[in-house]
């Protein structure tokens, strides 16, 4: 018997015993355990997968990505085990003799091997396994299965054309099982969907749905078929397919049935079909307990129903219900929030719209096209929200300021009376019994009244600690009654006054004595100082002007723009706001075709302010050309030339004048940035940093504001160091001659002498310039030297030359340190620093230099360095 058993174990002989033994062992031991591990791995993947019903569903309910792991490695223990079992089956039980395999289970082992690799994301290795089956076992029972899996793998590798070619060959054969043909049709349809050939994909997907024996797949394939009809705008056919999904009911997962109902509701024709029947169906879906996991979808669709019927308040209610019923569908959440944002946006409630857009962004994938689109729309609301708040608050304060004392007293008496009522009702609504009254002595009422109050306000649902006024009031009353006490057991033993009668006695007095409930407290806060009131009026006027421009330019909401600008004109603002407001009202009415109103505004500008720039523009449109000396563009170009000639104080002074003169014109942000750069050149790092920050915050949506922000974030950190580098670290040197700005003629004379020297010098890298340092100091510079000694020697040779000796005092400086003194205006510190040897600070500076390259960057950008010739 032992000899027979050993003979049966041999894989080198093709005998009945050998084939039977290895086949049975492979199928019922190795492959059985391998398939169990494989199915567990699949379930693990499926449990973490969420279908996105907003897009055409994939044929496979799995999300797989190609893995970069090396061959033989695995990300999932179950697939690793399945692969090991499959490999063991091949290695120990294959009977491959004379080019033929006699163990009928080996092809199944290779199929398992390929599938395990496929689901583990190792598609290239999986393709090797399927190709081996097709090449080595062309007549095996699993050949069609291997072809389908090979096609699926090619699709994962983006080789859709190869998959289509191979699958089409399968359809040409007649001897194929219908279930296998259904699988092949589904995969073929997926390949066409990936290539956006939806019309070609449709018949294959329909064939797969009709021929598969798996009800779960039937539901999925039928749903995808309906989606394809929808994409192809064949609504009636799509609805028929959705009806088939619904008819499957519990035979396929419920998620397909619910989404089929939702999609049919989206396809509903409100002009022809029965609206009440649709609403009744949606409410029936809501009431069904089995549909609780899908309430977010159902509520969203009910909201859509009411929105299309112009019942906006009802729609908002159901969109919010959908948000509260969140079931891990972030796309649904983003749709809900975006829809609410657009409702409020259309209603011109921009502050509420901004809040909902913020919530929309949190549910979108950052960087996606939709995310960028919503983010841009949200950013456009920043200014309108800011200025609407300013306008509202200012109007409220000025409304109180304009009241008489009697009106103010009457207004705040009503306010404090209502405040008392709300505080007391909110407090009493949370008292449950006499013990809770005793424990919360700031709720001063008898038990009978407490019960009645609770009864009348039970529906309010206001939790005591959500009301900051109530909490603050309660704390104050507790301290008055009990003083400061530690939170510990028996804290009331020192004072036995804890009866309800004492509560009742102390009820009225503390409220009446509390400043929060006295009208005089609020009246005292109303400003009466003329400077403060004028400041509020100024802020209010500016906010109205900005809102008028924003509504006109950004949102094209001409009614809102006119409302804000007309209100501004009625306030009789200062001329700098009144003129551009009148001009923009003229432009709006001209755009809307209100020629009579446009003419009235034009006449008011040209007759009342005939010498203004706006009158000039209206009478002579060509006045806006940059070549016109009265235009802001011309003034800017003129100042820019001053900037290039280092006339920084002139630039700063004139920028201030033009910013006030051209208020309301978009060009003022250009003047502000030019002014900031001039401040940097003249005053150094810290003032430049503050000036850039001002421009970035004041003009965030203008090109200049964005440029200032970019410089603040990137350039400022790179040039922030004030530590000098040691001499031996630099190979670029300069010679500097210091002059007082009053002696500019002497400096220019020296500059001319140096230019003559440069012309006769054989060193083409050397050059000279006159550099601004500060309002009192300038430098005449020689650039292009290689070492400190070389620079010093060259300057000494100029002292000794026969013609026009140059005896002016000089100092040599490396290019890196010269950039630092220009940026930070720390020339005196440089003169008092010994840079001939490295110190701890210098070593730290060296590391910083290697990381930031600040001086080199500065010279390239020429943001603060006062010379373009610095090497």
Coordinates of C-alpha atoms in Angstrom, one line a residue, residues 229-771:
X229 CA -29.8 56.3 -21.9
X230 CA -29.9 59.4 -19.6
X231 CA -26.5 60.6 -20.8
X232 CA -27.7 60.1 -24.4
X233 CA -30.8 62.1 -23.5
X234 CA -33.2 59.3 -24.2
X235 CA -35.3 60.0 -21.2
X236 CA -38.2 57.6 -21.9
X237 CA -35.9 54.6 -22.5
X238 CA -34.0 55.6 -19.3
X239 CA -37.2 55.6 -17.3
X240 CA -38.1 52.1 -18.6
X241 CA -34.8 50.8 -17.4
X242 CA -35.1 52.4 -14.0
X243 CA -38.5 50.7 -13.8
X244 CA -36.8 47.4 -14.3
X245 CA -34.4 48.1 -11.5
X246 CA -37.4 49.1 -9.2
X247 CA -39.2 45.9 -10.2
X248 CA -36.2 43.8 -8.9
X249 CA -37.0 45.1 -5.5
X250 CA -35.3 42.9 -2.9
X251 CA -33.6 40.7 -5.5
X252 CA -30.8 43.3 -5.9
X253 CA -29.3 45.7 -3.4
X254 CA -31.9 48.4 -2.2
X255 CA -29.5 51.2 -3.1
X256 CA -30.1 50.6 -6.8
X257 CA -33.9 50.8 -6.3
X258 CA -33.8 54.0 -4.3
X259 CA -31.5 55.7 -6.8
X260 CA -33.7 54.5 -9.6
X261 CA -36.7 56.3 -8.0
X262 CA -34.5 59.4 -7.5
X263 CA -33.4 59.4 -11.1
X264 CA -36.9 59.0 -12.4
X265 CA -37.9 62.0 -10.2
X266 CA -35.1 64.0 -11.8
X267 CA -36.5 63.1 -15.3
X268 CA -40.0 64.1 -14.3
X269 CA -41.8 66.5 -16.7
X270 CA -43.6 69.0 -14.6
X271 CA -45.5 70.4 -17.6
X272 CA -47.2 67.0 -18.5
X273 CA -47.0 64.6 -15.6
X274 CA -48.9 64.4 -12.3
X275 CA -47.0 66.5 -9.8
X276 CA -49.0 65.3 -6.8
X277 CA -48.4 61.7 -7.6
X278 CA -44.7 62.3 -7.6
X279 CA -44.8 64.1 -4.3
X280 CA -46.8 61.3 -2.8
X281 CA -44.3 58.8 -4.0
X282 CA -41.4 60.7 -2.5
X283 CA -43.2 60.9 0.9
X284 CA -44.0 57.2 0.7
X285 CA -40.3 56.6 0.2
X286 CA -39.5 58.8 3.2
X287 CA -42.0 57.0 5.5
X288 CA -40.6 53.5 4.7
X289 CA -38.3 52.4 7.5
X290 CA -36.2 50.4 5.2
X291 CA -35.2 53.6 3.4
X292 CA -33.7 55.4 6.4
X293 CA -30.2 55.0 5.1
X294 CA -31.2 56.9 2.0
X295 CA -33.1 59.8 3.6
X296 CA -30.4 62.3 2.5
X297 CA -31.2 61.4 -1.2
X298 CA -35.0 61.4 -0.6
X299 CA -35.0 64.7 1.2
X300 CA -32.8 66.3 -1.5
X301 CA -35.2 65.2 -4.2
X302 CA -38.2 66.6 -2.2
X303 CA -36.3 69.8 -2.0
X304 CA -35.8 69.8 -5.7
X305 CA -39.5 69.2 -6.2
X306 CA -40.4 72.3 -4.2
X307 CA -37.7 74.4 -5.8
X308 CA -39.1 73.6 -9.3
X309 CA -42.5 74.5 -8.0
X310 CA -41.2 77.9 -6.6
X311 CA -41.9 76.9 -3.0
X312 CA -38.5 78.1 -1.9
X313 CA -39.1 78.1 1.8
X314 CA -40.2 74.4 1.7
X315 CA -37.2 73.6 -0.6
X316 CA -34.8 75.2 1.9
X317 CA -36.4 73.1 4.7
X318 CA -35.9 69.8 2.9
X319 CA -32.3 70.7 1.7
X320 CA -31.4 71.2 5.4
X321 CA -33.1 67.9 6.3
X322 CA -30.9 66.2 3.7
X323 CA -27.8 67.8 5.2
X324 CA -28.8 66.6 8.7
X325 CA -29.4 63.0 7.3
X326 CA -25.8 62.8 6.0
X327 CA -24.8 59.3 5.0
X328 CA -21.1 59.6 3.9
X329 CA -22.2 61.0 0.4
X330 CA -20.0 64.0 0.3
X331 CA -21.1 64.8 -3.3
X332 CA -24.7 65.0 -2.0
X333 CA -23.6 67.3 0.8
X334 CA -21.8 69.6 -1.6
X335 CA -24.9 69.6 -3.8
X336 CA -27.2 70.5 -0.9
X337 CA -24.9 73.3 0.3
X338 CA -24.3 74.7 -3.2
X339 CA -28.0 74.7 -4.0
X340 CA -28.7 76.6 -0.8
X341 CA -25.9 79.0 -1.5
X342 CA -27.3 79.7 -5.0
X343 CA -30.8 80.2 -3.5
X344 CA -29.5 82.8 -1.1
X345 CA -27.2 84.3 -3.8
X346 CA -30.2 84.7 -6.2
X347 CA -32.1 86.3 -3.3
X348 CA -29.2 88.7 -2.9
X349 CA -28.5 87.4 0.7
X350 CA -24.8 87.3 0.0
X351 CA -23.7 86.8 3.6
X352 CA -25.7 83.6 3.9
X353 CA -24.6 82.6 0.4
X354 CA -21.0 83.0 1.5
X355 CA -21.5 80.7 4.5
X356 CA -23.1 78.0 2.4
X357 CA -20.3 78.2 -0.3
X358 CA -17.8 77.7 2.5
X359 CA -19.6 74.5 3.5
X360 CA -19.7 73.5 -0.2
X361 CA -15.9 73.7 -0.4
X362 CA -15.4 71.5 2.6
X363 CA -17.2 68.7 0.8
X364 CA -15.5 69.0 -2.5
X365 CA -12.1 67.5 -3.5
X366 CA -9.6 70.3 -3.3
X367 CA -8.1 71.2 -6.6
X368 CA -10.9 69.9 -8.7
X369 CA -12.5 72.0 -11.4
X370 CA -15.7 72.3 -9.4
X371 CA -13.7 73.3 -6.2
X372 CA -11.9 76.0 -8.1
X373 CA -15.1 77.4 -9.6
X374 CA -16.9 77.6 -6.3
X375 CA -13.8 79.0 -4.5
X376 CA -13.6 81.8 -7.1
X377 CA -17.3 82.6 -6.6
X378 CA -16.9 82.5 -2.8
X379 CA -13.9 84.9 -3.0
X380 CA -16.0 87.3 -5.0
X381 CA -18.3 87.5 -2.0
X382 CA -15.6 88.6 0.5
X383 CA -15.8 92.2 -0.2
X384 CA -19.6 92.4 -0.5
X385 CA -20.0 90.7 2.9
X386 CA -17.4 93.0 4.5
X387 CA -19.0 96.2 3.2
X388 CA -22.6 95.1 3.8
X389 CA -21.7 94.5 7.5
X390 CA -20.1 97.9 7.7
X391 CA -23.1 99.5 6.0
X392 CA -25.6 97.7 8.3
X393 CA -23.8 98.4 11.5
X394 CA -23.2 102.1 10.6
X395 CA -26.8 102.6 9.6
X396 CA -28.0 101.1 12.8
X397 CA -25.8 103.4 14.9
X398 CA -26.6 106.5 13.0
X399 CA -30.3 105.6 13.2
X400 CA -30.0 105.7 17.0
X401 CA -27.8 108.9 16.9
X402 CA -30.6 110.7 15.0
X403 CA -33.3 109.8 17.5
X404 CA -34.4 112.2 20.2
X405 CA -33.7 111.3 23.9
X406 CA -37.4 110.4 24.3
X407 CA -37.3 108.1 21.3
X408 CA -34.1 106.5 22.5
X409 CA -35.6 105.8 25.9
X410 CA -38.8 104.4 24.3
X411 CA -36.8 102.2 21.9
X412 CA -34.5 100.7 24.6
X413 CA -37.3 100.3 27.1
X414 CA -39.1 98.0 24.7
X415 CA -35.8 96.2 24.0
X416 CA -34.9 95.6 27.6
X417 CA -38.5 94.5 28.4
X418 CA -38.4 91.9 25.7
X419 CA -34.9 90.9 26.7
X420 CA -36.1 90.2 30.3
X421 CA -39.0 88.1 29.0
X422 CA -36.7 86.0 26.7
X423 CA -34.2 85.4 29.4
X424 CA -36.7 84.4 32.0
X425 CA -38.7 82.2 29.7
X426 CA -35.5 80.5 28.4
X427 CA -34.4 79.9 31.9
X428 CA -37.7 78.6 33.3
X429 CA -38.2 76.3 30.3
X430 CA -35.2 74.2 31.5
X431 CA -36.4 73.8 35.0
X432 CA -37.6 70.2 35.5
X433 CA -38.8 70.1 39.1
X434 CA -38.5 71.8 42.5
X435 CA -35.0 70.4 43.0
X436 CA -33.7 71.9 39.9
X437 CA -35.2 75.3 41.0
X438 CA -33.3 74.9 44.3
X439 CA -30.1 74.0 42.5
X440 CA -30.4 77.0 40.1
X441 CA -31.3 79.8 42.4
X442 CA -30.9 82.4 39.7
X443 CA -34.3 81.1 38.3
X444 CA -36.5 82.9 40.8
X445 CA -40.1 81.8 40.6
X446 CA -42.5 79.6 42.6
X447 CA -43.2 76.0 41.5
X448 CA -46.7 76.7 40.2
X449 CA -45.6 79.6 37.9
X450 CA -42.6 77.5 36.8
X451 CA -44.8 74.7 35.7
X452 CA -47.1 77.1 33.7
X453 CA -44.2 78.8 32.1
X454 CA -42.7 75.5 31.1
X455 CA -45.9 74.4 29.6
X456 CA -46.2 77.5 27.5
X457 CA -42.7 77.4 26.3
X458 CA -42.0 73.7 26.0
X459 CA -42.1 73.9 22.3
X460 CA -39.4 76.5 22.2
X461 CA -36.6 73.9 22.7
X462 CA -34.1 76.6 23.8
X463 CA -31.4 75.0 25.8
X464 CA -30.3 77.3 28.7
X465 CA -26.6 77.1 28.1
X466 CA -26.9 78.0 24.4
X467 CA -28.1 81.5 25.4
X468 CA -25.1 83.6 26.5
X469 CA -27.2 86.3 28.0
X470 CA -29.1 83.8 30.1
X471 CA -25.9 82.1 31.3
X472 CA -24.3 85.4 32.2
X473 CA -27.4 86.6 34.0
X474 CA -27.5 83.3 35.9
X475 CA -23.9 83.4 37.0
X476 CA -24.4 87.0 38.3
X477 CA -27.5 86.1 40.3
X478 CA -25.9 83.0 41.8
X479 CA -22.9 85.1 43.0
X480 CA -25.3 87.7 44.5
X481 CA -27.3 85.0 46.3
X482 CA -24.4 82.6 47.4
X483 CA -21.1 84.5 46.9
X484 CA -18.0 82.7 45.4
X485 CA -18.1 79.0 46.4
X486 CA -16.0 76.0 45.4
X487 CA -17.5 73.2 43.5
X488 CA -17.6 70.5 46.2
X489 CA -20.1 68.3 48.1
X490 CA -22.5 70.0 50.6
X491 CA -21.6 73.4 49.3
X492 CA -24.8 74.9 50.8
X493 CA -24.4 73.8 54.4
X494 CA -23.0 77.1 55.6
X495 CA -26.2 78.8 54.5
X496 CA -29.6 77.1 55.0
X497 CA -31.6 79.6 53.0
X498 CA -32.6 77.4 50.1
X499 CA -36.4 77.3 50.2
X500 CA -38.6 78.2 47.3
X501 CA -40.0 81.1 49.3
X502 CA -36.6 82.8 49.5
X503 CA -36.2 82.2 45.8
X504 CA -39.5 83.9 45.1
X505 CA -38.5 86.9 47.4
X506 CA -35.3 87.4 45.5
X507 CA -36.8 87.1 42.1
X508 CA -37.7 90.6 41.0
X509 CA -35.0 92.7 42.7
X510 CA -31.9 91.2 41.0
X511 CA -33.4 91.6 37.5
X512 CA -34.4 95.2 38.0
X513 CA -30.9 96.0 39.4
X514 CA -29.0 94.3 36.6
X515 CA -27.5 96.9 34.2
X516 CA -28.1 94.6 31.3
X517 CA -31.9 95.2 31.7
X518 CA -31.8 99.0 32.0
X519 CA -32.4 101.2 29.0
X520 CA -29.9 103.7 30.3
X521 CA -27.1 101.2 29.8
X522 CA -27.6 101.1 26.1
X523 CA -28.4 104.8 25.7
X524 CA -25.0 105.6 27.2
X525 CA -23.3 103.6 24.5
X526 CA -24.7 105.7 21.7
X527 CA -21.9 108.0 20.5
X528 CA -22.3 111.7 20.8
X529 CA -18.8 112.9 20.0
X530 CA -18.8 114.7 16.6
X531 CA -15.5 113.2 15.5
X532 CA -16.7 109.6 16.2
X533 CA -20.0 110.2 14.4
X534 CA -18.2 111.8 11.4
X535 CA -15.9 108.7 11.3
X536 CA -19.0 106.4 11.3
X537 CA -20.6 108.5 8.5
X538 CA -17.3 108.3 6.5
X539 CA -17.1 104.5 6.9
X540 CA -20.8 104.2 6.0
X541 CA -20.4 106.3 2.8
X542 CA -17.3 104.4 1.7
X543 CA -19.1 101.1 2.3
X544 CA -22.0 102.2 0.1
X545 CA -19.7 103.3 -2.6
X546 CA -17.8 100.0 -2.6
X547 CA -21.0 98.0 -2.6
X548 CA -22.2 100.0 -5.6
X549 CA -19.0 99.2 -7.5
X550 CA -19.0 95.5 -6.5
X551 CA -22.7 95.0 -7.5
X552 CA -22.0 96.8 -10.8
X553 CA -18.7 95.3 -11.8
X554 CA -18.6 91.8 -10.3
X555 CA -22.2 90.7 -10.1
X556 CA -23.9 92.8 -12.8
X557 CA -26.7 93.4 -10.3
X558 CA -27.5 96.9 -11.6
X559 CA -30.6 97.3 -9.4
X560 CA -28.6 96.7 -6.2
X561 CA -25.8 98.9 -7.5
X562 CA -28.2 101.8 -8.2
X563 CA -29.8 101.3 -4.8
X564 CA -26.5 101.7 -3.0
X565 CA -25.2 104.5 -5.1
X566 CA -28.5 106.5 -5.0
X567 CA -28.5 106.1 -1.2
X568 CA -24.9 107.3 -1.1
X569 CA -25.8 110.4 -3.2
X570 CA -28.7 111.1 -0.8
X571 CA -26.2 111.2 2.1
X572 CA -24.5 114.2 0.5
X573 CA -21.0 112.6 0.8
X574 CA -17.7 114.3 0.2
X575 CA -16.8 115.2 -3.4
X576 CA -14.3 112.4 -3.8
X577 CA -17.2 109.9 -3.4
X578 CA -20.1 111.9 -4.9
X579 CA -18.5 112.4 -8.3
X580 CA -17.6 108.7 -9.0
X581 CA -21.0 107.7 -7.6
X582 CA -22.8 110.0 -10.1
X583 CA -20.6 108.8 -12.9
X584 CA -21.3 105.2 -12.2
X585 CA -25.1 105.9 -11.9
X586 CA -24.8 107.5 -15.4
X587 CA -23.0 104.4 -16.7
X588 CA -25.6 102.0 -15.2
X589 CA -28.5 103.8 -16.6
X590 CA -26.8 104.0 -20.0
X591 CA -26.3 100.2 -19.9
X592 CA -29.9 99.6 -19.0
X593 CA -31.2 102.0 -21.7
X594 CA -32.6 104.6 -19.3
X595 CA -31.4 107.5 -21.5
X596 CA -33.4 110.1 -19.6
X597 CA -31.8 109.3 -16.2
X598 CA -28.4 108.8 -17.8
X599 CA -28.7 112.3 -19.3
X600 CA -29.7 113.8 -16.0
X601 CA -26.6 112.4 -14.2
X602 CA -24.4 113.5 -17.1
X603 CA -25.8 117.0 -16.9
X604 CA -25.4 117.2 -13.2
X605 CA -21.7 116.2 -13.5
X606 CA -20.9 118.5 -16.4
X607 CA -22.8 121.6 -15.0
X608 CA -22.0 121.3 -11.3
X609 CA -18.5 120.0 -11.6
X610 CA -17.3 121.3 -15.1
X611 CA -13.6 121.2 -14.2
X612 CA -13.6 117.6 -12.8
X613 CA -12.0 114.7 -14.5
X614 CA -15.4 113.0 -14.8
X615 CA -16.8 115.9 -16.7
X616 CA -13.8 115.8 -19.0
X617 CA -14.3 112.1 -19.6
X618 CA -18.0 112.6 -20.4
X619 CA -17.3 115.5 -22.8
X620 CA -14.2 114.1 -24.2
X621 CA -13.9 110.2 -24.0
X622 CA -10.4 110.3 -25.4
X623 CA -9.2 112.0 -22.2
X624 CA -8.7 108.6 -20.7
X625 CA -5.8 107.8 -23.0
X626 CA -2.4 107.5 -21.3
X627 CA -1.0 110.1 -23.6
X628 CA -3.3 112.7 -22.2
X629 CA -1.4 114.6 -19.4
X630 CA -4.6 114.8 -17.3
X631 CA -5.2 111.0 -17.3
X632 CA -4.2 108.8 -14.3
X633 CA -2.3 106.5 -16.6
X634 CA -0.1 109.4 -17.7
X635 CA 0.5 110.4 -14.1
X636 CA 1.5 106.9 -13.2
X637 CA 4.0 106.6 -16.0
X638 CA 5.5 109.9 -15.0
X639 CA 5.9 108.8 -11.4
X640 CA 7.4 105.5 -12.6
X641 CA 10.1 107.4 -14.4
X642 CA 10.8 109.3 -11.1
X643 CA 11.1 105.9 -9.4
X644 CA 13.6 104.7 -12.0
X645 CA 15.6 107.9 -11.3
X646 CA 15.7 107.2 -7.6
X647 CA 13.4 110.2 -6.8
X648 CA 11.7 108.2 -4.1
X649 CA 10.4 111.0 -1.9
X650 CA 8.8 112.6 -4.9
X651 CA 7.1 109.3 -5.8
X652 CA 5.8 108.9 -2.3
X653 CA 4.4 112.4 -2.0
X654 CA 2.8 112.4 -5.4
X655 CA 1.3 108.9 -5.0
X656 CA -0.5 110.2 -1.9
X657 CA -1.9 113.1 -4.0
X658 CA -3.0 110.9 -6.9
X659 CA -4.5 108.2 -4.6
X660 CA -6.9 110.8 -3.2
X661 CA -7.5 112.5 -6.6
X662 CA -8.4 109.3 -8.4
X663 CA -10.3 107.6 -5.6
X664 CA -12.6 105.0 -7.1
X665 CA -10.4 104.4 -10.1
X666 CA -8.9 100.9 -10.3
X667 CA -5.5 102.5 -11.0
X668 CA -5.0 103.6 -7.4
X669 CA -3.8 100.1 -6.5
X670 CA -0.9 100.6 -9.0
X671 CA 0.0 103.9 -7.2
X672 CA -0.1 102.1 -3.9
X673 CA 2.3 99.4 -5.0
X674 CA 4.6 101.9 -6.6
X675 CA 4.6 103.8 -3.3
X676 CA 5.4 100.6 -1.3
X677 CA 8.4 99.9 -3.6
X678 CA 9.6 103.5 -3.1
X679 CA 9.3 103.2 0.6
X680 CA 11.3 100.1 0.5
X681 CA 14.1 101.7 -1.5
X682 CA 14.1 104.8 0.7
X683 CA 13.5 103.5 4.2
X684 CA 14.5 99.8 4.1
X685 CA 13.1 96.4 5.1
X686 CA 10.6 97.0 7.9
X687 CA 8.7 99.9 6.3
X688 CA 8.7 98.0 3.0
X689 CA 7.2 94.9 4.8
X690 CA 4.4 97.0 6.3
X691 CA 3.7 98.8 3.0
X692 CA 3.4 95.5 1.1
X693 CA 1.1 94.1 3.8
X694 CA -1.1 97.2 3.5
X695 CA -1.4 96.8 -0.3
X696 CA -2.1 93.1 0.0
X697 CA -4.9 93.6 2.6
X698 CA -6.4 96.7 1.0
X699 CA -6.6 95.5 -2.6
X700 CA -6.8 91.7 -2.3
X701 CA -8.7 91.2 -5.6
X702 CA -6.5 93.5 -7.7
X703 CA -3.5 92.4 -9.6
X704 CA -1.3 94.7 -7.6
X705 CA -2.7 93.4 -4.3
X706 CA -2.0 89.8 -5.4
X707 CA 1.5 90.8 -6.4
X708 CA 2.1 92.4 -3.0
X709 CA 0.9 89.3 -1.2
X710 CA 3.2 87.1 -3.3
X711 CA 6.2 89.4 -2.5
X712 CA 5.2 89.4 1.2
X713 CA 5.1 85.6 1.3
X714 CA 8.1 84.8 -0.8
X715 CA 10.6 87.7 -1.0
X716 CA 10.2 89.1 2.6
X717 CA 11.3 85.9 4.3
X718 CA 14.3 85.6 2.0
X719 CA 15.7 89.1 2.7
X720 CA 14.8 89.3 6.4
X721 CA 18.3 88.5 7.7
X722 CA 20.6 91.3 8.8
X723 CA 23.7 89.2 9.5
X724 CA 26.7 89.9 7.3
X725 CA 28.8 87.2 5.6
X726 CA 32.5 86.9 6.2
X727 CA 34.9 88.1 3.6
X728 CA 36.2 84.7 2.4
X729 CA 32.6 83.5 1.5
X730 CA 32.2 86.0 -1.4
X731 CA 33.8 86.2 -4.8
X732 CA 32.0 89.3 -5.9
X733 CA 33.2 92.7 -4.6
X734 CA 32.6 96.4 -5.0
X735 CA 34.3 99.7 -4.2
X736 CA 32.1 102.4 -2.7
X737 CA 32.6 106.1 -2.4
X738 CA 30.2 107.8 0.1
X739 CA 28.7 111.2 -0.6
X740 CA 26.1 113.5 0.9
X741 CA 23.2 114.1 -1.4
X742 CA 23.9 117.8 -1.2
X743 CA 27.2 117.0 -3.0
X744 CA 25.6 115.2 -5.9
X745 CA 27.6 117.3 -8.4
X746 CA 30.9 116.0 -6.9
X747 CA 29.5 112.5 -7.1
X748 CA 28.6 112.9 -10.7
X749 CA 32.0 114.3 -11.4
X750 CA 33.7 111.2 -9.8
X751 CA 31.3 109.0 -11.7
X752 CA 32.4 110.5 -15.0
X753 CA 36.1 109.9 -14.1
X754 CA 35.3 106.3 -13.3
X755 CA 33.5 105.8 -16.6
X756 CA 36.7 106.9 -18.4
X757 CA 38.7 104.4 -16.3
X758 CA 36.2 101.6 -17.2
X759 CA 36.5 102.4 -20.9
X760 CA 40.3 102.0 -20.8
X761 CA 40.2 99.0 -18.5
X762 CA 40.6 95.5 -20.0
X763 CA 38.2 94.0 -17.5
X764 CA 34.8 93.9 -19.3
X765 CA 33.0 92.8 -16.2
X766 CA 33.7 96.1 -14.3
X767 CA 31.1 98.9 -14.4
X768 CA 30.2 102.0 -12.3
X769 CA 27.0 103.6 -11.1
X770 CA 25.5 106.2 -8.7
X771 CA 23.4 104.4 -6.1

